[in-house]
mmCIF file of C-alpha atoms and ligand atoms in Angstrom:
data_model
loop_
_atom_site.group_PDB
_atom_site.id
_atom_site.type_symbol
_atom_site.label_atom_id
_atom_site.label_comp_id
_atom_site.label_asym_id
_atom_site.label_seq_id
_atom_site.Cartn_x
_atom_site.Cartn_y
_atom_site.Cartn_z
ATOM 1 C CA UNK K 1 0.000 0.000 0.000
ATOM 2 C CA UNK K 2 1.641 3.645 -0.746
ATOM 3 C CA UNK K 3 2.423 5.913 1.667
ATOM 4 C CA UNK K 4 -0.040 8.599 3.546
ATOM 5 C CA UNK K 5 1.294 12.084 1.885
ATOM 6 C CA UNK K 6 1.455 14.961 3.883
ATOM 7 C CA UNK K 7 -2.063 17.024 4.587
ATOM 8 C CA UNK K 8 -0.605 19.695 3.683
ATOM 9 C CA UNK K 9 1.157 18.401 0.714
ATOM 10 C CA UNK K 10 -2.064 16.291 -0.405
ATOM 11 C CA UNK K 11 -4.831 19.367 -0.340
ATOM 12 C CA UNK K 12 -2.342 22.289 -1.595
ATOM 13 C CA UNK K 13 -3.420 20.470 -5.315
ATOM 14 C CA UNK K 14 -6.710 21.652 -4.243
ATOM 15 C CA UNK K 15 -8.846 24.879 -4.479
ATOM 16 C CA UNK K 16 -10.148 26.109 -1.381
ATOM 17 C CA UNK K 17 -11.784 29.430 -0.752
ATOM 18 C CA UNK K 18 -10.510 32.169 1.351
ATOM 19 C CA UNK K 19 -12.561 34.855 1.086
ATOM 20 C CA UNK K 20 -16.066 36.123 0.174
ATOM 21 C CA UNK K 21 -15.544 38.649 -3.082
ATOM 22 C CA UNK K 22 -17.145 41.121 -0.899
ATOM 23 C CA UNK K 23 -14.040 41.283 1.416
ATOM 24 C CA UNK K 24 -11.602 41.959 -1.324
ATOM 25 C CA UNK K 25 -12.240 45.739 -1.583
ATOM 26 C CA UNK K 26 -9.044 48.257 -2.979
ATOM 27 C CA UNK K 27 -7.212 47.345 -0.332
ATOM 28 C CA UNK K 28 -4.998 44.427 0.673
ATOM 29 C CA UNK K 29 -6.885 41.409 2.583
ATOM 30 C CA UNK K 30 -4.874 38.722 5.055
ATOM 31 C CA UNK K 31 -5.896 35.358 3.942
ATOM 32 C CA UNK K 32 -4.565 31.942 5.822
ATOM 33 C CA UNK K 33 -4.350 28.403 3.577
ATOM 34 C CA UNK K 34 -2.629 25.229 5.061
ATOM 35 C CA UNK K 35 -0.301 27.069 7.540
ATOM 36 C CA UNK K 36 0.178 29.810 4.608
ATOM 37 C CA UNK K 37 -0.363 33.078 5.605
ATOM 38 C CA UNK K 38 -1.345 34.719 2.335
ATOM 39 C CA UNK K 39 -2.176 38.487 0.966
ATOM 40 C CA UNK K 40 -4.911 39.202 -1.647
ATOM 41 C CA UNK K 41 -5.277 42.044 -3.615
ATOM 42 C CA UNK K 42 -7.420 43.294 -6.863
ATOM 43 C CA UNK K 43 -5.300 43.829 -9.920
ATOM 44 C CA UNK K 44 -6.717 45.623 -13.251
ATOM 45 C CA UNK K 45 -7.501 41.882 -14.269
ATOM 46 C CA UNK K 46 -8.261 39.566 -11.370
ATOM 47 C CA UNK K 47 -7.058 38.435 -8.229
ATOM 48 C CA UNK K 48 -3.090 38.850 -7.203
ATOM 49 C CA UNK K 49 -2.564 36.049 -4.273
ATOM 50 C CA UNK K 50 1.414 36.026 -2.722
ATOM 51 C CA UNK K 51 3.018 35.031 0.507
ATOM 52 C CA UNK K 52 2.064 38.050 3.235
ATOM 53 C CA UNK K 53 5.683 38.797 4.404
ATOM 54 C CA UNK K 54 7.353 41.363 2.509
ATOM 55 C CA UNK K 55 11.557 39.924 0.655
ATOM 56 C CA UNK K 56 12.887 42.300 2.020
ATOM 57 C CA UNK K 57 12.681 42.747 5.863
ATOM 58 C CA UNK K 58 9.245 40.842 6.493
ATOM 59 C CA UNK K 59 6.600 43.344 6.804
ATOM 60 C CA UNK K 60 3.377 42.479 6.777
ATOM 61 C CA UNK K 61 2.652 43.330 2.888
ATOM 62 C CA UNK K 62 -1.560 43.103 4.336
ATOM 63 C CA UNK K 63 -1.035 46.728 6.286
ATOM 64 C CA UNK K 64 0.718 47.824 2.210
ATOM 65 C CA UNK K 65 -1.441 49.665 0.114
ATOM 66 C CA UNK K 66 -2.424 48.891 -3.991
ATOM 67 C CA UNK K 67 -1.128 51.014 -6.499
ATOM 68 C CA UNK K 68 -0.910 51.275 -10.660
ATOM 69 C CA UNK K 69 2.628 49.322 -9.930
ATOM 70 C CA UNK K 70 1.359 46.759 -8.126
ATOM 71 C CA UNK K 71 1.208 46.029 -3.977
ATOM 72 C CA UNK K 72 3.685 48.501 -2.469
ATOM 73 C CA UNK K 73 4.473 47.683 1.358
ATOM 74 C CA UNK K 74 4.331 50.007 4.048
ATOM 75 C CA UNK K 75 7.510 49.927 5.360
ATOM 76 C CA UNK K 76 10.533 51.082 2.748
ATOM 77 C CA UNK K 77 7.696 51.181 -0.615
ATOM 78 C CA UNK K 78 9.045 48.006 -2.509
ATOM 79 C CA UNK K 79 6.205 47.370 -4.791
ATOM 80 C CA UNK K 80 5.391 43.819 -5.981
ATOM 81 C CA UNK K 81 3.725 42.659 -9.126
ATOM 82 C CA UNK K 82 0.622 40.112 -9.193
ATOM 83 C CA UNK K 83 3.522 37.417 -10.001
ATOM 84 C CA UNK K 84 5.517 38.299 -7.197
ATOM 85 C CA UNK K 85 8.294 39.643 -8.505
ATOM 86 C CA UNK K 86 9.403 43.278 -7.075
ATOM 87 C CA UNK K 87 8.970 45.708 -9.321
ATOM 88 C CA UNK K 88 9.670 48.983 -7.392
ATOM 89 C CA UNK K 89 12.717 49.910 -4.970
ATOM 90 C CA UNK K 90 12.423 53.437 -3.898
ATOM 91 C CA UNK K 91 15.652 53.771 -1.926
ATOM 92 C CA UNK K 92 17.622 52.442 -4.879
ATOM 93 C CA UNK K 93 16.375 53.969 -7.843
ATOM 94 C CA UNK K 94 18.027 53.114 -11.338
ATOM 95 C CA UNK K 95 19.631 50.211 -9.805
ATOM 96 C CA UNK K 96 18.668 46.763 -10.489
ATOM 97 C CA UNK K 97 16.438 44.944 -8.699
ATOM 98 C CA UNK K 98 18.109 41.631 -6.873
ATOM 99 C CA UNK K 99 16.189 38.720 -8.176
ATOM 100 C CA UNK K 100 15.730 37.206 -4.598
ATOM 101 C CA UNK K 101 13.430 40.266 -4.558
ATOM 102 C CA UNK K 102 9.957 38.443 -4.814
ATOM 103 C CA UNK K 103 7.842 36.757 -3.032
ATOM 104 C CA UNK K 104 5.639 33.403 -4.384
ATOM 105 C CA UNK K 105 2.633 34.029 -5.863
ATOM 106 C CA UNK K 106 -0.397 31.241 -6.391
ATOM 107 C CA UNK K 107 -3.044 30.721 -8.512
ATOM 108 C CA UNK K 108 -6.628 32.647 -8.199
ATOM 109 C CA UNK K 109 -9.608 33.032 -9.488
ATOM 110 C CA UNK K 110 -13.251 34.623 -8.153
ATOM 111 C CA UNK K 111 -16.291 32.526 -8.856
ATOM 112 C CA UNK K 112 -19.832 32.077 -6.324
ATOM 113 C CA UNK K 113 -18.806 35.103 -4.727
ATOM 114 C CA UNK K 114 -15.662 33.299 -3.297
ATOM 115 C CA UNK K 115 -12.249 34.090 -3.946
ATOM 116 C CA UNK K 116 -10.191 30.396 -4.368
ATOM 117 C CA UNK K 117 -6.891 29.669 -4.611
ATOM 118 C CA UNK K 118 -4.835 26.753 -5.015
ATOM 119 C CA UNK K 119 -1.112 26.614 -3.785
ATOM 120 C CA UNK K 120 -0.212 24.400 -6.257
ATOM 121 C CA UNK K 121 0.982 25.099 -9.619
ATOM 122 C CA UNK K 122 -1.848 22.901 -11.382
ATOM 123 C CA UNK K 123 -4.899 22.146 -9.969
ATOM 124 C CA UNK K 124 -5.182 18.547 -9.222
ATOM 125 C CA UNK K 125 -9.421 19.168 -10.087
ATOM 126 C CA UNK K 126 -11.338 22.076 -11.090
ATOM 127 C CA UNK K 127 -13.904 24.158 -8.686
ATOM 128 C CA UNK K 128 -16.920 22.642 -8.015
ATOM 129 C CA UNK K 129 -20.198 23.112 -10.554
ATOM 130 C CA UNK K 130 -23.060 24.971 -9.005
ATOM 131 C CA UNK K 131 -25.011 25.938 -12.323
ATOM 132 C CA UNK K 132 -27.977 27.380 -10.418
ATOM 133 C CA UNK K 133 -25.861 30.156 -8.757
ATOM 134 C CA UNK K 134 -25.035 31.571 -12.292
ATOM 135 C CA UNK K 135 -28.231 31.351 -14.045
ATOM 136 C CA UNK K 136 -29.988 34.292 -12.016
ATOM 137 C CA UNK K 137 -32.542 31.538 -11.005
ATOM 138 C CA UNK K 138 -31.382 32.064 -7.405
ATOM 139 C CA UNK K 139 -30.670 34.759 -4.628
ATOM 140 C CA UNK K 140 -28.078 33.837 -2.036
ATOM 141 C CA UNK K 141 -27.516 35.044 1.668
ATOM 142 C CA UNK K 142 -24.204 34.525 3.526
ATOM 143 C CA UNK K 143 -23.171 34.120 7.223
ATOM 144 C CA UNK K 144 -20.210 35.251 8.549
ATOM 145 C CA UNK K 145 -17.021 32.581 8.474
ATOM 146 C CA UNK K 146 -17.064 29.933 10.567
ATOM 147 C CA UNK K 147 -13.269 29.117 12.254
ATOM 148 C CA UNK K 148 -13.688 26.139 14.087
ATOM 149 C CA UNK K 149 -11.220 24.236 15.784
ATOM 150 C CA UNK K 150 -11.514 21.278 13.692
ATOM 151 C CA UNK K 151 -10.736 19.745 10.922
ATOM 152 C CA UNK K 152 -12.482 20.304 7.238
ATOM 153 C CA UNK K 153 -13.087 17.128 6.660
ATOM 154 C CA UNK K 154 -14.330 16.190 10.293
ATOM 155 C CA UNK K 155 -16.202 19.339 9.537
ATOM 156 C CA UNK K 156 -17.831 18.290 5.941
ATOM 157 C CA UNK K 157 -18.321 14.542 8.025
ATOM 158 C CA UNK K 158 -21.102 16.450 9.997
ATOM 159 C CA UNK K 159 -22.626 18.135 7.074
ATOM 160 C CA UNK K 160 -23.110 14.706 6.016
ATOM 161 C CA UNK K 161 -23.827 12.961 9.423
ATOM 162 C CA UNK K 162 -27.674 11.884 9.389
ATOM 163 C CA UNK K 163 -28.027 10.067 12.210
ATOM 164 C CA UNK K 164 -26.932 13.103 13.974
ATOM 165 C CA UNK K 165 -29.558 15.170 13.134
ATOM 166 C CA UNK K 166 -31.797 14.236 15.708
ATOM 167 C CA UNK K 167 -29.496 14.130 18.818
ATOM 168 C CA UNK K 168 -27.408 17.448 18.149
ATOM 169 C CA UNK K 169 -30.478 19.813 16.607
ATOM 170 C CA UNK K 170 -32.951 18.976 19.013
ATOM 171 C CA UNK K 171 -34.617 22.173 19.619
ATOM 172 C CA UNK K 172 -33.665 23.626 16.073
ATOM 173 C CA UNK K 173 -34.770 21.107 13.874
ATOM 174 C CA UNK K 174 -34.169 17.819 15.113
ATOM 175 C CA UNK K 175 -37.198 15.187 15.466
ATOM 176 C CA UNK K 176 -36.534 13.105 18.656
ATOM 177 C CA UNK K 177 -38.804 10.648 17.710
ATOM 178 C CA UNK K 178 -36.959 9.686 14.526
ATOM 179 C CA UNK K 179 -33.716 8.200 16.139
ATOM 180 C CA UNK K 180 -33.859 5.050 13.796
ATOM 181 C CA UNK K 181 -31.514 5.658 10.283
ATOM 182 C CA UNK K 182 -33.316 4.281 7.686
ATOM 183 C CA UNK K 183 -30.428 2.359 4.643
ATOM 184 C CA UNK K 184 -29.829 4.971 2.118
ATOM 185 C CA UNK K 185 -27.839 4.738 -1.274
ATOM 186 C CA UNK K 186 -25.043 6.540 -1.753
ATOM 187 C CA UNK K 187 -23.576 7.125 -4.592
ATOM 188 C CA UNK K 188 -19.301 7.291 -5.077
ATOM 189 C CA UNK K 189 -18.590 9.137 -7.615
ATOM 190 C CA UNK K 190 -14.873 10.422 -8.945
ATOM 191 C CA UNK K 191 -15.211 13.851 -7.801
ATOM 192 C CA UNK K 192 -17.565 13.689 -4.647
ATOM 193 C CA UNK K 193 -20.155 11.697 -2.784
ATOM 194 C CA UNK K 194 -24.163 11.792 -3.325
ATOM 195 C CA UNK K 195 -27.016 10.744 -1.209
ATOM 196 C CA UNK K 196 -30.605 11.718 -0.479
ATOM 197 C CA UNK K 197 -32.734 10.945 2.646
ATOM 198 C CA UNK K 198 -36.177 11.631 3.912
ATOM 199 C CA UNK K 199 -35.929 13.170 7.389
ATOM 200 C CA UNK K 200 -39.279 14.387 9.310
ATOM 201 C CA UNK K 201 -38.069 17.916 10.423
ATOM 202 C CA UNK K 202 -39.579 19.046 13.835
ATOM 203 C CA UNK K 203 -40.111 22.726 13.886
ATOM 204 C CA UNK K 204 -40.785 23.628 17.568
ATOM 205 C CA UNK K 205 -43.489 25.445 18.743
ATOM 206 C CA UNK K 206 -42.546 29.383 18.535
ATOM 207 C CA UNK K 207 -44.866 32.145 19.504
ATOM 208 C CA UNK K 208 -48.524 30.155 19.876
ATOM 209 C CA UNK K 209 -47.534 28.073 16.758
ATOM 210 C CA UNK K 210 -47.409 24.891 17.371
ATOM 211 C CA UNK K 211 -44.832 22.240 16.946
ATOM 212 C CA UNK K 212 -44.842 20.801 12.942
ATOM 213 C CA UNK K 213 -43.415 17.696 11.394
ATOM 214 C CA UNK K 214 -42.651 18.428 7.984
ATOM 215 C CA UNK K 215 -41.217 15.380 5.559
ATOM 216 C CA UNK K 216 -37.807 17.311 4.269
ATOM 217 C CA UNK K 217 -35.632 15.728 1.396
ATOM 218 C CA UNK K 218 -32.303 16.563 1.894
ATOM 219 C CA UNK K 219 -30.039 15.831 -1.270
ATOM 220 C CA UNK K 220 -26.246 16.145 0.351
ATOM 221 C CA UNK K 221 -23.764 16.567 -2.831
ATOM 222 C CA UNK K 222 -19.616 16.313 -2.279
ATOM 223 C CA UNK K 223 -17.444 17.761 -3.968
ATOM 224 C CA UNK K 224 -13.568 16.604 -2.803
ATOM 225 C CA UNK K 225 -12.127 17.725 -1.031
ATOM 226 C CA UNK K 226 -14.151 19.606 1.298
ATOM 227 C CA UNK K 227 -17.373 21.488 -0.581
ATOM 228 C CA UNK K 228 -20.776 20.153 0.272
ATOM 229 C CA UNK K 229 -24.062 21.215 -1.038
ATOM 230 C CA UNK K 230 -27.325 20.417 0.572
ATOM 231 C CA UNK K 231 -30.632 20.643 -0.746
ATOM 232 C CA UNK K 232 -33.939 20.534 1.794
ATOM 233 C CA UNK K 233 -37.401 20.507 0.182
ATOM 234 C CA UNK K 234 -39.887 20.601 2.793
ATOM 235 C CA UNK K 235 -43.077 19.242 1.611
ATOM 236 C CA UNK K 236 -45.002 22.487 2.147
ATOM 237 C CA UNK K 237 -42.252 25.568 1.113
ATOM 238 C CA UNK K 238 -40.027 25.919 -1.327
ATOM 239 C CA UNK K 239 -36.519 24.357 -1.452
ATOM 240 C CA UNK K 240 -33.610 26.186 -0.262
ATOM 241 C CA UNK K 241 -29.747 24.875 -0.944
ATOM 242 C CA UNK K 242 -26.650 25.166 1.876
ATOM 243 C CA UNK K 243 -23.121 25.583 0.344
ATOM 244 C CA UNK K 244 -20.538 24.933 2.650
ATOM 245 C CA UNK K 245 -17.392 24.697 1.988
ATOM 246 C CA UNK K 246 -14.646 24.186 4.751
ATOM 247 C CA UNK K 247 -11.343 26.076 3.717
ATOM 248 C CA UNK K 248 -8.135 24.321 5.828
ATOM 249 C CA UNK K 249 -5.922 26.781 7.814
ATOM 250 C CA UNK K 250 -4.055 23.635 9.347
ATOM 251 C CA UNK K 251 -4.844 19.833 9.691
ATOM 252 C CA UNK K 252 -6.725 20.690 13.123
ATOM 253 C CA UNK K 253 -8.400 24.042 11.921
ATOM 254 C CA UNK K 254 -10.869 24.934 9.385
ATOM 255 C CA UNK K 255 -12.497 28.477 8.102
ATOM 256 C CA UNK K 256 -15.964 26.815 6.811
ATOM 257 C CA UNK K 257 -17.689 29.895 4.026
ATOM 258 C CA UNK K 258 -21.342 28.906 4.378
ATOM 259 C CA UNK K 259 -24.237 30.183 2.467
ATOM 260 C CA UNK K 260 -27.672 29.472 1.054
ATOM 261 C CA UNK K 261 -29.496 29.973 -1.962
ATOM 262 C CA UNK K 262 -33.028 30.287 -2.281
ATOM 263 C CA UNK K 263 -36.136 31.364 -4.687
ATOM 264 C CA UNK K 264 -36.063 35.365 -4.856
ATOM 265 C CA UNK K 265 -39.595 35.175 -4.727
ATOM 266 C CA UNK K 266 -38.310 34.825 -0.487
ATOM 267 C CA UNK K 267 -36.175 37.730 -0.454
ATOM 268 C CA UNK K 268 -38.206 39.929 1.936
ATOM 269 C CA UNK K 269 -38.316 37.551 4.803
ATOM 270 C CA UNK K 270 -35.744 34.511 4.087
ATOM 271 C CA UNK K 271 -32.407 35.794 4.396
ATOM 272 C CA UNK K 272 -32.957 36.912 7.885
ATOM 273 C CA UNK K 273 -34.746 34.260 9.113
ATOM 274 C CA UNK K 274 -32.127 31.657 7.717
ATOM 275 C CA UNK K 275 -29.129 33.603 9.367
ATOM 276 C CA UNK K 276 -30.992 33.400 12.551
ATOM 277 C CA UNK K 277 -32.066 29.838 12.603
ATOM 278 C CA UNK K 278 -28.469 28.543 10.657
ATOM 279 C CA UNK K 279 -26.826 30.530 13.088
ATOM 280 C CA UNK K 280 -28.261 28.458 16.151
ATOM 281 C CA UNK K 281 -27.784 25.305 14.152
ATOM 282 C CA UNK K 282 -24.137 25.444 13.771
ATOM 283 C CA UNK K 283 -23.775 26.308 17.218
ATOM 284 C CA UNK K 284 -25.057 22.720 17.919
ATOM 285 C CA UNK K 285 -22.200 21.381 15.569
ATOM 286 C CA UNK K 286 -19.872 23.508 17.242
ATOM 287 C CA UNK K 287 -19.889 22.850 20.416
ATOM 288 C CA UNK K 288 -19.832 18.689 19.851
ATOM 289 C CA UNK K 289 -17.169 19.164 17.232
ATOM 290 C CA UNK K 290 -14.914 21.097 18.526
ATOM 291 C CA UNK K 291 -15.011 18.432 21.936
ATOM 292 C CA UNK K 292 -13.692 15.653 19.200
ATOM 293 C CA UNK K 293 -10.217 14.195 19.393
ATOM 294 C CA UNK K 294 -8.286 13.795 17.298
ATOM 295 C CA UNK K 295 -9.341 16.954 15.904
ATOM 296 C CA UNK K 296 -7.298 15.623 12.675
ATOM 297 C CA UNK K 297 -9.084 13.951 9.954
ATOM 298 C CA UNK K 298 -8.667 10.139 10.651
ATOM 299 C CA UNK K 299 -6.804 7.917 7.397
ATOM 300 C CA UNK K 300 -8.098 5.513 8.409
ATOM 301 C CA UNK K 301 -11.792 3.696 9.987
ATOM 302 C CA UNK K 302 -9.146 1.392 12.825
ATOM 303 C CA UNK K 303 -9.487 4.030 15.590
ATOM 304 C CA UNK K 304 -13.772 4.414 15.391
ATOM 305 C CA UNK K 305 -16.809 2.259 15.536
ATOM 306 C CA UNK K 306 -18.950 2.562 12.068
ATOM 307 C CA UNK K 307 -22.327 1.646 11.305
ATOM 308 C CA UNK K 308 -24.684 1.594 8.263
ATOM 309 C CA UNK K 309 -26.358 4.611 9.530
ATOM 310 C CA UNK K 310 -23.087 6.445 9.377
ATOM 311 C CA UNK K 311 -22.471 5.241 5.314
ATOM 312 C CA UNK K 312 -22.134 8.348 4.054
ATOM 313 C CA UNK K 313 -19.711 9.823 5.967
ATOM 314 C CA UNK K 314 -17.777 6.890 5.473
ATOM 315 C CA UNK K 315 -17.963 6.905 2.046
ATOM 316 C CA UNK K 316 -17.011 10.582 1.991
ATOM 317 C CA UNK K 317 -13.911 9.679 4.362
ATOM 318 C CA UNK K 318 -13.178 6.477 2.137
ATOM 319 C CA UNK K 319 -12.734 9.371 -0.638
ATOM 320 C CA UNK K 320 -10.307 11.534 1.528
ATOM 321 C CA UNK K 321 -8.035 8.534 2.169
ATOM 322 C CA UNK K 322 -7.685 7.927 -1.315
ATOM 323 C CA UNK K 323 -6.747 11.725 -1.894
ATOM 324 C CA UNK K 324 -4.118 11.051 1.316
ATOM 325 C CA UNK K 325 -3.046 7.903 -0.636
ATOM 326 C CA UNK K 326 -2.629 9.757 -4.187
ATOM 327 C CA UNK K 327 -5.329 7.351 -5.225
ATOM 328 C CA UNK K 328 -8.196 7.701 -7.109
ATOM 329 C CA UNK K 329 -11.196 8.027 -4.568
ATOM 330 C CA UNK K 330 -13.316 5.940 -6.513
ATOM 331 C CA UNK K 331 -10.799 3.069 -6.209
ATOM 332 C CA UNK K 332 -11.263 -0.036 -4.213
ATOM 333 C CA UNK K 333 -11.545 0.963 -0.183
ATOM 334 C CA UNK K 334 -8.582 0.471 1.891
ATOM 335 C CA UNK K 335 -9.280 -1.436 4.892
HETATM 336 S S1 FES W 1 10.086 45.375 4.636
HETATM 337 FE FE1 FES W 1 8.875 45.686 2.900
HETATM 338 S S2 FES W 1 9.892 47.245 1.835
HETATM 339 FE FE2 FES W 1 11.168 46.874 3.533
HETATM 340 FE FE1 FE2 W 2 -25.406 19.249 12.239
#
């Protein structure tokens, strides 16, 4: 069997997000990826993405400012170009610039209102496909990031954990009295996981409304590594879709970007009340998640108990190991 790569070395191949396109105004943004601390700034074209700490004495190029030349730190003015390379060196002008004068630049690009990069030269796979959220069939609604002390792939485990649902989110949406998993397909694909479930969602009771069970099919969709999409269409509203996608700062520690999209015939009175009622839902993940240990990713299922109920977290984790292995994740399960 080949060796377990590095995390590190094993997701850098990968695009992750690290910031909402809203964040990247004209000036410089901090951004963190796999124990990389990053800056991001807006060229005439795109998306400029180096290391943060400036060649030449380490400042912190995120406190620079953008100009015509490029991303000029605030310390002695060297200005940097979107590929890194300094371009400007006030104190010694008409002299040429050393070559060790750069700093390593990585790939971006802007798409779902995310900014992704990938630390890699080539992408090992492309971004995920969302059609819907560039067809203007949908609006969308945001919360703020989520930086949990966990792992993203413990973190997109719970996205996918049914037999959770009624234990954590009791009070939110969890139905006590639907403990029992039901089998469920899932499907292994190449790129990501599928699976769809019936679940009887309890709303509680809330201002003299009473308490409603309401049939909700929730279609969970994985793209590897670590972006999950979740459809829920309640029997009596419309469906709305969760996007969550868990960004690694380090194998123990994840920025999750989370955000919905939903019919804009909702816009008055959705967004707010999904923020709200997310909000208190991923404060039930939190708190059990962040209590796990190892707060790694397992590579293997040796050191945990698994049951059918759990199959599609498993299958998702099957998929990671691969990746870990520089397999493909469809292959045959290690054991
Ligand atoms: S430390 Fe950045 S220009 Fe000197
Ligand atoms: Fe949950």
């Amino acid at each position: 069997m080949s060796a377990v790569r590095s995390y590190v070395e094993t997701f850098s191949a990968y695009w992750h997000p690290v910031a909402f396109s809203r964040e990247l105004t004209e000036r410089p943004l901090a951004a963190r990826l796999l124990e990389t601390d990053l800056v991001l700034w807006r060229t005439g074209t795109g998306v400029a993405v180096t290391h943060r700490r400036c060649a030449h004495r380490g400042a912190d190029l995120s406190a620079g400012e953008v100009t015509p030349d490029g991303l000029r730190c605030g310390f002695h003015g060297w200005a940097y170009g979107a590929d890194g390379r300094c371009v400007h060196v006030p104190s010694q002008p008409g002299v040429p610039i050393p070559a060790r004068a750069r700093v390593s630049s990585f790939r971006a690009t802007e798409r779902y209102g995310l900014i992704w990069v990938c630390l890699a030269p080539e992408p090992a796979a492309p971004l995920p496909e969302w059609p819907e959220l560039e067809d203007g069939s949908v609006a969308t609604v945001a919360l703020p990031h989520l930086d949990w002390e966990v792992s993203a792939g413990r973190m997109v485990e719970v996205v996918l954990d049914v037999a959770h649902l009624s234990w954590v989110h009791r009070g939110t949406f969890g139905n006590p009295e639907q403990q029992e998993v039901p089998p469920y397909e899932v499907e292994r694909r190449p790129d990501g996981v599928r699976a769809r479930i019936v679940y009887p969602a309890l709303s509680p009771a809330v201002d003299g409304v009473p308490a409603r069970v309401d049939r909700t099919t929730l279609t969970y969709d994985v793209t590897y590594p670590f972006a999950a999409r979740l459809a829920f269409k309640p029997t009596l509203f419309y469906v709305h879709t969760v996007y969550a996608i868990a960004s690694p700062l380090s194998e123990e520690s994840m920025r999750c970007f989370y955000f919905c999209s939903y019919h804009p015939r909702l816009q008055n009175h959705f967004p707010a009340m999904f923020v709200k009622s997310e909000l208190a839902i991923l404060e039930q993940d939190r708190r059990v998640l962040e209590g796990v240990r190892p707060r790694a990713h397992p590579v293997d299922f040796a050191g945990e108990v698994h049951t059918p109920a759990d199959r599609l977290p498993v299958e998702y984790r099957r998929g990671i190991i691969a990746l870990r292995m520089g397999a493909p994740v469809d292959a045959p399960a290690p054991d």
